[in-house]
Short mmCIF file of C-alpha atoms in Angstrom, two decimals:
data_model
loop_
_atom_site.label_atom_id
_atom_site.label_comp_id
_atom_site.label_asym_id
_atom_site.label_seq_id
_atom_site.Cartn_x
_atom_site.Cartn_y
_atom_site.Cartn_z
CA MET G 1 28.07 -41.34 -3.63
CA PHE G 2 31.49 -42.64 -2.53
CA TYR G 3 32.88 -42.96 0.97
CA GLN G 4 34.36 -39.71 2.23
CA GLN G 5 36.78 -39.28 5.08
CA SER G 6 38.14 -35.77 5.58
CA SER G 7 40.69 -36.63 8.30
CA PHE G 8 44.07 -37.81 6.98
CA ILE G 9 44.99 -39.12 10.44
CA ARG G 10 42.01 -41.45 10.42
CA LYS G 11 42.88 -42.68 6.95
CA PHE G 12 46.44 -43.37 8.03
CA ILE G 13 45.29 -45.17 11.16
CA GLU G 14 42.95 -47.32 9.08
CA LEU G 15 45.84 -48.26 6.79
CA ILE G 16 48.20 -49.11 9.67
CA LEU G 17 45.55 -51.18 11.46
CA VAL G 18 44.67 -53.17 8.33
CA PHE G 19 48.30 -54.06 7.59
CA LEU G 20 49.04 -54.81 11.24
CA VAL G 21 46.09 -57.19 11.41
CA LEU G 22 47.09 -58.87 8.13
CA GLY G 23 50.73 -59.12 9.25
CA PHE G 24 49.77 -60.44 12.67
CA LEU G 25 47.52 -63.13 11.21
CA ASP G 26 50.09 -64.04 8.57
CA GLN G 27 52.96 -64.31 11.04
CA THR G 28 50.98 -65.99 13.80
CA LEU G 29 49.18 -68.55 11.67
CA GLU G 30 52.08 -68.88 9.21
CA TRP G 31 49.85 -68.40 6.20
CA ASN G 32 52.63 -67.17 3.92
CA MET G 33 49.97 -65.10 2.20
CA LEU G 34 52.57 -63.25 0.09
CA GLU G 35 52.83 -66.50 -1.83
CA TRP G 36 49.07 -66.76 -2.44
CA LEU G 37 47.58 -66.23 -5.86
CA PHE G 38 44.90 -63.97 -4.37
CA ASN G 39 47.20 -62.02 -2.11
CA PRO G 40 45.34 -60.20 0.73
CA VAL G 41 48.03 -57.50 0.73
CA PHE G 42 47.36 -56.80 -2.93
CA PHE G 43 43.63 -56.39 -2.24
CA ALA G 44 44.39 -54.16 0.73
CA VAL G 45 46.51 -51.89 -1.48
CA LEU G 46 43.80 -51.95 -4.15
CA LEU G 47 41.13 -51.11 -1.57
CA PHE G 48 42.97 -48.08 -0.17
CA SER G 49 43.89 -46.90 -3.68
CA LEU G 50 40.32 -46.97 -4.89
CA ARG G 51 38.91 -45.66 -1.66
CA TYR G 52 41.20 -42.74 -0.89
CA GLY G 53 43.15 -41.91 -4.03
CA LEU G 54 46.78 -41.61 -5.04
CA HIS G 55 48.33 -40.49 -1.75
CA LEU G 56 46.93 -43.35 0.29
CA ALA G 57 47.71 -45.70 -2.61
CA LEU G 58 51.40 -44.83 -2.35
CA LEU G 59 51.29 -45.13 1.44
CA SER G 60 49.55 -48.51 1.18
CA PHE G 61 52.23 -49.65 -1.30
CA ALA G 62 54.90 -48.45 1.13
CA ALA G 63 53.22 -50.44 3.92
CA ALA G 64 53.07 -53.54 1.66
CA PHE G 65 56.76 -53.07 0.71
CA ILE G 66 57.74 -52.78 4.37
CA TYR G 67 55.81 -55.94 5.16
CA HIS G 68 57.59 -57.74 2.30
CA VAL G 69 60.95 -56.73 3.80
CA TYR G 70 59.80 -57.73 7.27
CA ASP G 71 58.48 -61.08 6.05
CA ILE G 72 61.78 -61.93 4.30
CA TYR G 73 63.68 -60.83 7.36
CA GLN G 74 61.55 -63.04 9.62
CA ARG G 75 62.13 -66.04 7.39
CA ASP G 76 65.89 -65.31 7.23
CA GLY G 77 65.69 -64.68 3.54
CA ASP G 78 68.06 -62.72 1.36
CA LEU G 79 66.95 -59.08 1.12
CA PHE G 80 69.35 -58.57 -1.77
CA LEU G 81 67.28 -60.93 -3.90
CA LEU G 82 64.20 -58.77 -3.29
CA PHE G 83 65.61 -56.15 -5.64
CA TYR G 84 67.46 -58.37 -8.13
CA ASP G 85 65.33 -61.49 -8.35
CA SER G 86 62.66 -60.91 -11.01
CA SER G 87 60.19 -63.19 -9.25
CA ASN G 88 60.33 -60.86 -6.26
CA TYR G 89 60.59 -57.34 -7.67
CA LEU G 90 58.13 -57.96 -10.53
CA SER G 91 55.37 -58.67 -7.99
CA LEU G 92 56.28 -55.44 -6.14
CA LEU G 93 56.41 -53.53 -9.43
CA PHE G 94 52.99 -54.88 -10.38
CA LEU G 95 51.69 -53.88 -6.96
CA LEU G 96 53.13 -50.37 -7.42
CA VAL G 97 51.60 -49.98 -10.91
CA THR G 98 48.26 -51.22 -9.60
CA ALA G 99 48.40 -48.77 -6.67
CA VAL G 100 49.32 -45.80 -8.93
CA ILE G 101 46.72 -46.55 -11.62
CA SER G 102 43.98 -47.24 -9.07
CA GLY G 103 44.97 -44.20 -7.06
CA LEU G 104 44.98 -41.94 -10.13
CA TYR G 105 41.61 -43.28 -11.23
CA SER G 106 40.17 -42.80 -7.76
CA THR G 107 41.60 -39.29 -7.48
CA SER G 108 40.29 -38.33 -10.92
CA PHE G 109 36.90 -39.80 -10.17
CA ARG G 110 36.86 -38.07 -6.80
CA GLU G 111 37.70 -34.71 -8.37
CA ARG G 112 34.95 -35.11 -10.94
CA TYR G 113 32.57 -36.18 -8.23
CA GLU G 114 33.49 -33.22 -6.04
CA SER G 115 33.09 -30.90 -9.02
CA GLN G 116 29.66 -32.32 -9.72
CA GLN G 117 28.86 -32.20 -6.02
CA TYR G 118 29.86 -28.54 -5.94
CA VAL G 119 27.67 -27.83 -8.96
CA LEU G 120 24.84 -29.73 -7.30
CA GLU G 121 25.20 -27.77 -4.08
CA GLU G 122 25.30 -24.52 -6.01
CA THR G 123 22.19 -25.58 -7.90
CA ARG G 124 20.49 -26.49 -4.64
CA ASP G 125 21.44 -23.14 -3.13
CA GLU G 126 20.13 -21.36 -6.21
CA ASN G 127 16.94 -23.40 -6.04
CA GLU G 128 16.52 -22.51 -2.40
CA GLU G 129 17.07 -18.84 -3.22
CA LEU G 130 14.60 -19.10 -6.07
CA LYS G 131 12.08 -20.82 -3.82
CA SER G 132 12.59 -18.12 -1.20
CA SER G 133 12.27 -15.37 -3.83
CA LEU G 134 9.21 -17.07 -5.28
CA SER G 135 7.67 -17.36 -1.84
CA VAL G 136 8.32 -13.68 -1.16
CA LEU G 137 6.91 -12.82 -4.59
CA GLU G 138 3.80 -14.87 -3.96
CA ARG G 139 3.29 -13.23 -0.57
CA SER G 140 3.82 -9.81 -2.11
CA GLN G 141 1.40 -10.68 -4.89
CA ARG G 142 -1.22 -11.81 -2.40
CA VAL G 143 -0.72 -8.67 -0.32
CA MET G 144 -0.92 -6.45 -3.41
CA GLN G 145 -3.94 -8.34 -4.66
CA ALA G 146 -5.60 -7.98 -1.27
CA LYS G 147 -4.80 -4.28 -1.22
CA VAL G 148 -6.18 -3.83 -4.72
CA LEU G 149 -9.31 -5.82 -3.96
CA ASP G 150 -9.80 -4.23 -0.55
CA SER G 151 -8.83 -0.73 -1.61
CA GLU G 152 -11.55 1.81 -1.54
CA TYR G 153 -9.93 3.57 -4.48
CA THR G 154 -10.04 0.93 -7.18
CA LEU G 155 -11.11 2.07 -10.63
CA SER G 156 -14.57 0.66 -10.06
CA ARG G 157 -14.84 2.51 -6.74
CA ILE G 158 -13.63 5.76 -8.27
CA TYR G 159 -16.14 5.27 -11.06
CA GLU G 160 -18.87 4.79 -8.46
CA VAL G 161 -17.77 8.01 -6.72
CA GLY G 162 -17.98 9.95 -9.97
CA LYS G 163 -21.33 8.40 -10.78
CA THR G 164 -22.71 9.20 -7.32
CA LEU G 165 -21.66 12.85 -7.63
CA ASP G 166 -23.53 13.14 -10.91
CA GLN G 167 -26.67 14.71 -9.39
CA PRO G 168 -29.19 17.10 -10.93
CA SER G 169 -28.92 19.77 -8.22
CA PRO G 170 -25.99 21.39 -6.36
CA GLU G 171 -27.52 20.53 -2.98
CA LEU G 172 -27.64 16.83 -3.84
CA VAL G 173 -24.03 16.99 -5.06
CA ARG G 174 -22.93 18.50 -1.75
CA ASN G 175 -24.91 15.95 0.26
CA GLU G 176 -23.41 13.01 -1.63
CA ALA G 177 -19.91 14.51 -1.49
CA VAL G 178 -20.03 14.82 2.30
CA THR G 179 -21.24 11.22 2.61
CA ILE G 180 -18.58 9.88 0.21
CA ILE G 181 -15.67 11.80 1.75
CA GLY G 182 -16.78 10.87 5.24
CA ASP G 183 -16.86 7.16 4.30
CA LEU G 184 -13.72 7.03 2.17
CA PHE G 185 -11.49 8.97 4.52
CA GLU G 186 -13.08 7.96 7.83
CA ALA G 187 -13.72 11.61 8.66
CA GLU G 188 -16.03 12.12 11.61
CA ASP G 189 -16.51 15.90 11.54
CA LEU G 190 -16.69 17.61 8.18
CA ALA G 191 -18.72 20.26 6.44
CA VAL G 192 -19.03 22.20 3.21
CA TYR G 193 -19.10 26.00 3.47
CA HIS G 194 -20.04 28.64 0.94
CA VAL G 195 -17.39 31.33 0.42
CA ASP G 196 -18.83 34.83 0.15
CA SER G 197 -17.61 37.23 -2.49
CA SER G 198 -15.44 39.14 -0.01
CA LYS G 199 -13.57 35.96 1.00
CA LYS G 200 -13.99 37.05 4.60
CA SER G 201 -16.71 34.68 5.79
CA LEU G 202 -17.89 31.13 5.23
CA ARG G 203 -21.55 30.09 5.40
CA LEU G 204 -22.50 26.52 6.22
CA ARG G 205 -23.97 24.46 3.37
CA VAL G 206 -23.98 20.95 4.75
CA ARG G 207 -22.45 19.42 7.86
CA LYS G 208 -21.70 16.03 9.36
CA GLY G 209 -20.52 15.71 12.94
CA ASN G 210 -19.77 18.16 15.75
CA THR G 211 -21.86 21.34 15.56
CA GLU G 212 -19.57 23.23 17.97
CA ARG G 213 -16.41 22.57 15.97
CA LEU G 214 -18.23 23.34 12.72
CA PRO G 215 -20.37 26.45 13.34
CA GLN G 216 -22.91 28.03 11.02
CA THR G 217 -20.60 30.89 10.08
CA ILE G 218 -16.80 31.17 10.09
CA PHE G 219 -15.20 34.59 9.82
CA ILE G 220 -11.73 34.84 8.25
CA ASP G 221 -9.74 37.62 9.89
CA ASP G 222 -6.18 36.29 9.85
CA ALA G 223 -4.50 36.36 6.44
CA ALA G 224 -2.10 33.62 7.58
CA SER G 225 -4.83 31.26 8.76
CA ILE G 226 -5.40 27.86 7.21
CA PHE G 227 -8.56 29.17 5.51
CA SER G 228 -6.76 32.12 3.92
CA ARG G 229 -3.92 29.90 2.68
CA SER G 230 -6.32 27.44 1.10
CA LEU G 231 -8.37 30.16 -0.60
CA ARG G 232 -5.25 31.92 -1.81
CA ASN G 233 -3.46 28.81 -3.12
CA LYS G 234 -6.59 26.97 -4.27
CA THR G 235 -5.10 23.70 -3.01
CA ILE G 236 -5.77 21.26 -0.21
CA THR G 237 -4.20 22.69 2.93
CA LEU G 238 -3.27 20.77 6.07
CA LYS G 239 -3.04 22.14 9.57
CA THR G 240 0.46 23.08 10.76
CA VAL G 241 1.97 23.72 14.18
CA GLU G 242 1.73 27.45 13.49
CA ASP G 243 -2.05 27.32 13.16
CA GLU G 244 -4.25 27.90 16.19
CA ALA G 245 -5.39 24.88 18.21
CA ALA G 246 -9.02 25.27 17.14
CA ALA G 247 -8.15 25.19 13.43
CA PRO G 248 -9.49 22.20 11.47
CA VAL G 249 -7.19 19.45 10.25
CA LEU G 250 -7.77 19.97 6.54
CA ILE G 251 -9.27 22.54 4.18
CA GLY G 252 -10.13 21.55 0.62
CA PRO G 253 -11.21 24.24 -1.86
CA VAL G 254 -14.06 23.54 -4.26
CA VAL G 255 -13.44 25.50 -7.43
CA TYR G 256 -16.09 26.28 -10.01
CA ASN G 257 -16.76 29.26 -12.21
CA GLN G 258 -12.94 29.67 -12.08
CA ASP G 259 -12.96 30.66 -8.42
CA VAL G 260 -13.07 29.08 -4.96
CA ARG G 261 -16.78 29.18 -4.25
CA GLU G 262 -16.93 26.59 -1.49
CA VAL G 263 -14.57 24.81 0.88
CA LEU G 264 -14.53 21.38 2.47
CA VAL G 265 -13.61 21.55 6.16
CA ILE G 266 -12.51 18.37 7.97
CA ASP G 267 -11.97 18.64 11.69
CA GLN G 268 -11.51 14.95 12.61
CA LEU G 269 -9.60 12.64 10.29
CA ASP G 270 -7.69 9.35 10.51
CA PHE G 271 -4.07 10.49 10.09
CA ALA G 272 -3.24 7.18 8.40
CA LYS G 273 -5.29 8.52 5.50
CA LEU G 274 -3.10 11.60 5.06
CA THR G 275 -0.75 10.00 2.55
CA LYS G 276 0.20 11.55 -0.74
CA TYR G 277 -2.02 9.10 -2.57
CA GLU G 278 -5.03 9.78 -0.33
CA VAL G 279 -4.65 13.53 -0.75
CA GLN G 280 -4.58 13.07 -4.53
CA ILE G 281 -7.79 11.07 -4.34
CA LEU G 282 -9.40 13.77 -2.19
CA SER G 283 -8.27 16.41 -4.68
CA LEU G 284 -9.86 14.40 -7.47
CA VAL G 285 -13.15 14.14 -5.55
CA LEU G 286 -13.14 17.90 -4.89
CA ASP G 287 -12.49 18.60 -8.57
CA TRP G 288 -15.41 16.38 -9.53
CA MET G 289 -17.53 18.01 -6.86
CA GLY G 290 -16.83 21.51 -8.21
CA ASN G 291 -17.43 20.38 -11.79
CA ARG G 292 -20.73 18.70 -10.90
CA ILE G 293 -21.93 21.67 -8.81
CA GLU G 294 -21.17 24.02 -11.69
CA ARG G 295 -22.93 21.84 -14.26
CA ALA G 296 -25.85 21.09 -11.94
CA GLY G 297 -26.16 24.80 -11.18
CA GLU G 298 -26.34 25.67 -14.89
CA TYR G 299 -28.87 22.93 -15.49
CA LEU G 300 -30.86 23.97 -12.43
CA ARG G 301 -30.92 27.62 -13.46
CA LYS G 302 -32.40 26.75 -16.83
CA GLU G 303 -34.93 24.46 -15.22
CA GLU G 304 -35.72 26.88 -12.38
CA GLU G 305 -36.43 29.77 -14.73
CA GLN G 306 -39.94 28.39 -15.18
CA LYS G 307 -40.43 28.43 -11.41
CA MET G 308 -39.46 32.09 -11.04
CA TYR G 309 -41.02 35.40 -11.83
CA PRO G 310 -39.83 36.55 -15.27
CA GLY G 311 -36.55 38.46 -15.17
CA THR G 312 -35.89 37.66 -11.48
CA ASN G 313 -34.49 35.01 -9.16
CA ILE G 314 -37.64 35.09 -7.02
CA TYR G 315 -39.55 31.80 -6.86
CA TYR G 316 -43.26 31.33 -7.12
CA LYS G 317 -44.79 30.25 -3.81
CA GLU G 318 -45.25 26.59 -4.88
CA ALA G 319 -41.64 26.24 -6.02
CA PHE G 320 -40.44 27.99 -2.86
CA ASP G 321 -42.32 25.49 -0.70
CA GLU G 322 -40.56 22.63 -2.52
CA LEU G 323 -37.17 24.14 -1.63
CA VAL G 324 -38.26 24.45 1.99
CA GLN G 325 -39.21 20.75 2.05
CA MET G 326 -35.81 19.84 0.62
CA GLN G 327 -34.15 21.91 3.31
CA GLU G 328 -36.18 20.10 5.97
CA LYS G 329 -34.82 16.78 4.72
CA ARG G 330 -31.26 18.12 4.81
CA GLU G 331 -31.77 19.33 8.38
CA GLU G 332 -33.08 15.92 9.38
CA LYS G 333 -30.18 14.06 7.74
CA TYR G 334 -27.24 16.42 8.31
CA GLY G 335 -28.41 18.61 11.19
CA VAL G 336 -28.10 21.83 9.18
CA PRO G 337 -30.60 24.40 10.52
CA PHE G 338 -32.55 26.79 8.38
CA SER G 339 -35.12 29.50 8.83
CA VAL G 340 -37.97 30.92 6.80
CA VAL G 341 -38.92 34.59 7.15
CA ALA G 342 -42.30 35.76 5.86
CA ILE G 343 -42.94 39.49 5.37
CA ASN G 344 -46.24 41.06 4.40
CA VAL G 345 -45.51 43.79 1.86
CA SER G 346 -49.12 44.83 1.22
CA PRO G 347 -48.83 48.01 3.35
CA TYR G 348 -46.00 49.37 1.23
CA ARG G 349 -46.07 51.37 -1.95
CA GLU G 350 -46.31 49.66 -5.29
CA MET G 351 -43.10 48.44 -6.96
CA SER G 352 -42.30 45.72 -9.49
CA VAL G 353 -40.92 42.36 -8.46
CA VAL G 354 -37.67 43.14 -10.29
CA GLU G 355 -37.19 46.38 -8.37
CA ALA G 356 -38.03 44.67 -5.09
CA GLU G 357 -35.38 42.02 -5.70
CA ILE G 358 -32.74 44.62 -6.51
CA ILE G 359 -33.42 46.41 -3.22
CA LEU G 360 -33.80 43.40 -0.94
CA ARG G 361 -30.90 41.36 -2.36
CA ALA G 362 -28.47 43.87 -0.94
CA TYR G 363 -29.52 42.76 2.56
CA LEU G 364 -29.28 39.02 1.94
CA ARG G 365 -26.50 36.52 1.47
CA GLU G 366 -25.68 34.92 -1.86
CA LEU G 367 -27.13 31.58 -0.79
CA ASP G 368 -30.42 32.97 0.57
CA ILE G 369 -33.51 32.23 -1.53
CA MET G 370 -36.47 34.52 -2.13
CA GLY G 371 -40.09 33.60 -2.85
CA TYR G 372 -43.23 35.65 -3.42
CA ASP G 373 -46.91 34.91 -3.04
CA GLN G 374 -48.61 37.42 -5.27
CA SER G 375 -52.12 36.58 -4.09
CA ASN G 376 -51.34 37.36 -0.43
CA GLN G 377 -48.56 39.84 -1.17
CA TYR G 378 -46.07 38.04 1.07
CA PHE G 379 -42.32 37.85 0.54
CA TYR G 380 -40.64 34.66 1.81
CA PHE G 381 -36.94 34.27 2.56
CA LEU G 382 -35.28 30.85 2.93
CA LEU G 383 -32.11 31.22 5.02
CA PRO G 384 -30.01 28.01 4.89
CA GLY G 385 -27.73 27.49 7.90
CA THR G 386 -29.41 30.26 9.89
CA SER G 387 -30.95 29.62 13.28
CA THR G 388 -34.23 31.14 14.43
CA GLN G 389 -32.46 33.70 16.63
CA ASN G 390 -30.36 34.97 13.73
CA ALA G 391 -33.37 34.91 11.41
CA SER G 392 -35.02 37.60 13.47
CA ILE G 393 -32.02 39.84 12.80
CA VAL G 394 -32.45 39.33 9.06
CA GLU G 395 -36.16 40.08 9.40
CA GLU G 396 -35.47 43.37 11.17
CA ARG G 397 -32.89 44.25 8.50
CA ILE G 398 -35.45 43.70 5.73
CA TYR G 399 -38.15 45.74 7.49
CA LYS G 400 -35.63 48.53 7.97
CA ALA G 401 -34.80 48.40 4.25
CA LEU G 402 -38.48 48.66 3.41
CA GLU G 403 -38.91 51.67 5.64
CA THR G 404 -35.72 53.29 4.35
CA LYS G 405 -36.81 52.94 0.74
CA GLY G 406 -40.17 54.48 1.55
CA GLY G 407 -42.17 51.34 1.42
CA ILE G 408 -42.61 48.78 -1.30
CA HIS G 409 -45.83 47.46 -2.71
CA ILE G 410 -45.51 44.69 -5.26
CA GLY G 411 -47.70 45.20 -8.27
#
């Protein structure tokens, strides 16, 4: 790296001071240094030429020339001989050639140096930009890696969700689905409801959270409500400002047998989860849920045929008791009430089990389960999601049906 001085004034002052000092010493001490073999003025010109380039070389030569004139004048010499005497002008000519060559070399070297310096600075700037970009990239990579590793929706997690929903019975599928959705989407109050054939009422299947916000039965009266929109469009529907204040935040239809048979109702949900990606994940879970309920239902029907009276959907007493025990576990875990109604049909006239089911099914819901103890001639009705108070209404309805039909005795 060579010496750099950006101020021309400072360069000029340096030149003047150097020649003034040399002239003062020469004149005061009478050195006659212009006669020396190693002339200090020559080295001064050479120094400024190499140090600052062509312009200062010419100025330093001009200063040396002026000092030559001044020195001859001080010694009362003949100025005319300075230009015509070869011993005088050849030394000046040599000084001029030296100043020009040295100045040109210095200027050329300086230009090359500045060019290389410019390239170096550009390279440094590019390196800094690359380092900055690399740092940003590394931070982004770490953030993305952390998101991928911490995400609850990685491929392995999604696989685990699908595997968990692969249950042998629809009730287990619903139970696991409520647990999974509640955990994945940080939903505090959610439930799964059965949709009746009229699409006018929803019956509770499984619930997690607030029992007041998620009642046993929801009646759909308004065609523009969030429930009606979700059932009509068969898509996940979010609450809007036009919906009533008591409406849940989200409704997710569960489609199987090519129809909306159940709905997921979420009343409390972290709104940070309501992104497009999260809704797609929820839609995927609901699709799996419907598929698994449909497949589990088909498998269960084939397996349950051995637990039912031939040609009916009425369970033997032992199999009915197993379903009641399962419902007790669901009530303990999810707080979903149920009731069991027992009716003695021995006083009524004789009728086959098939005929009895045809008559009594008209007074029950789709999700209600029937059982029969042939030895004691008792009909049992399992009413999921029905409290004891409402169970008495169902019991009266069944007794009224028996009396209306003239009495039934199961043979």
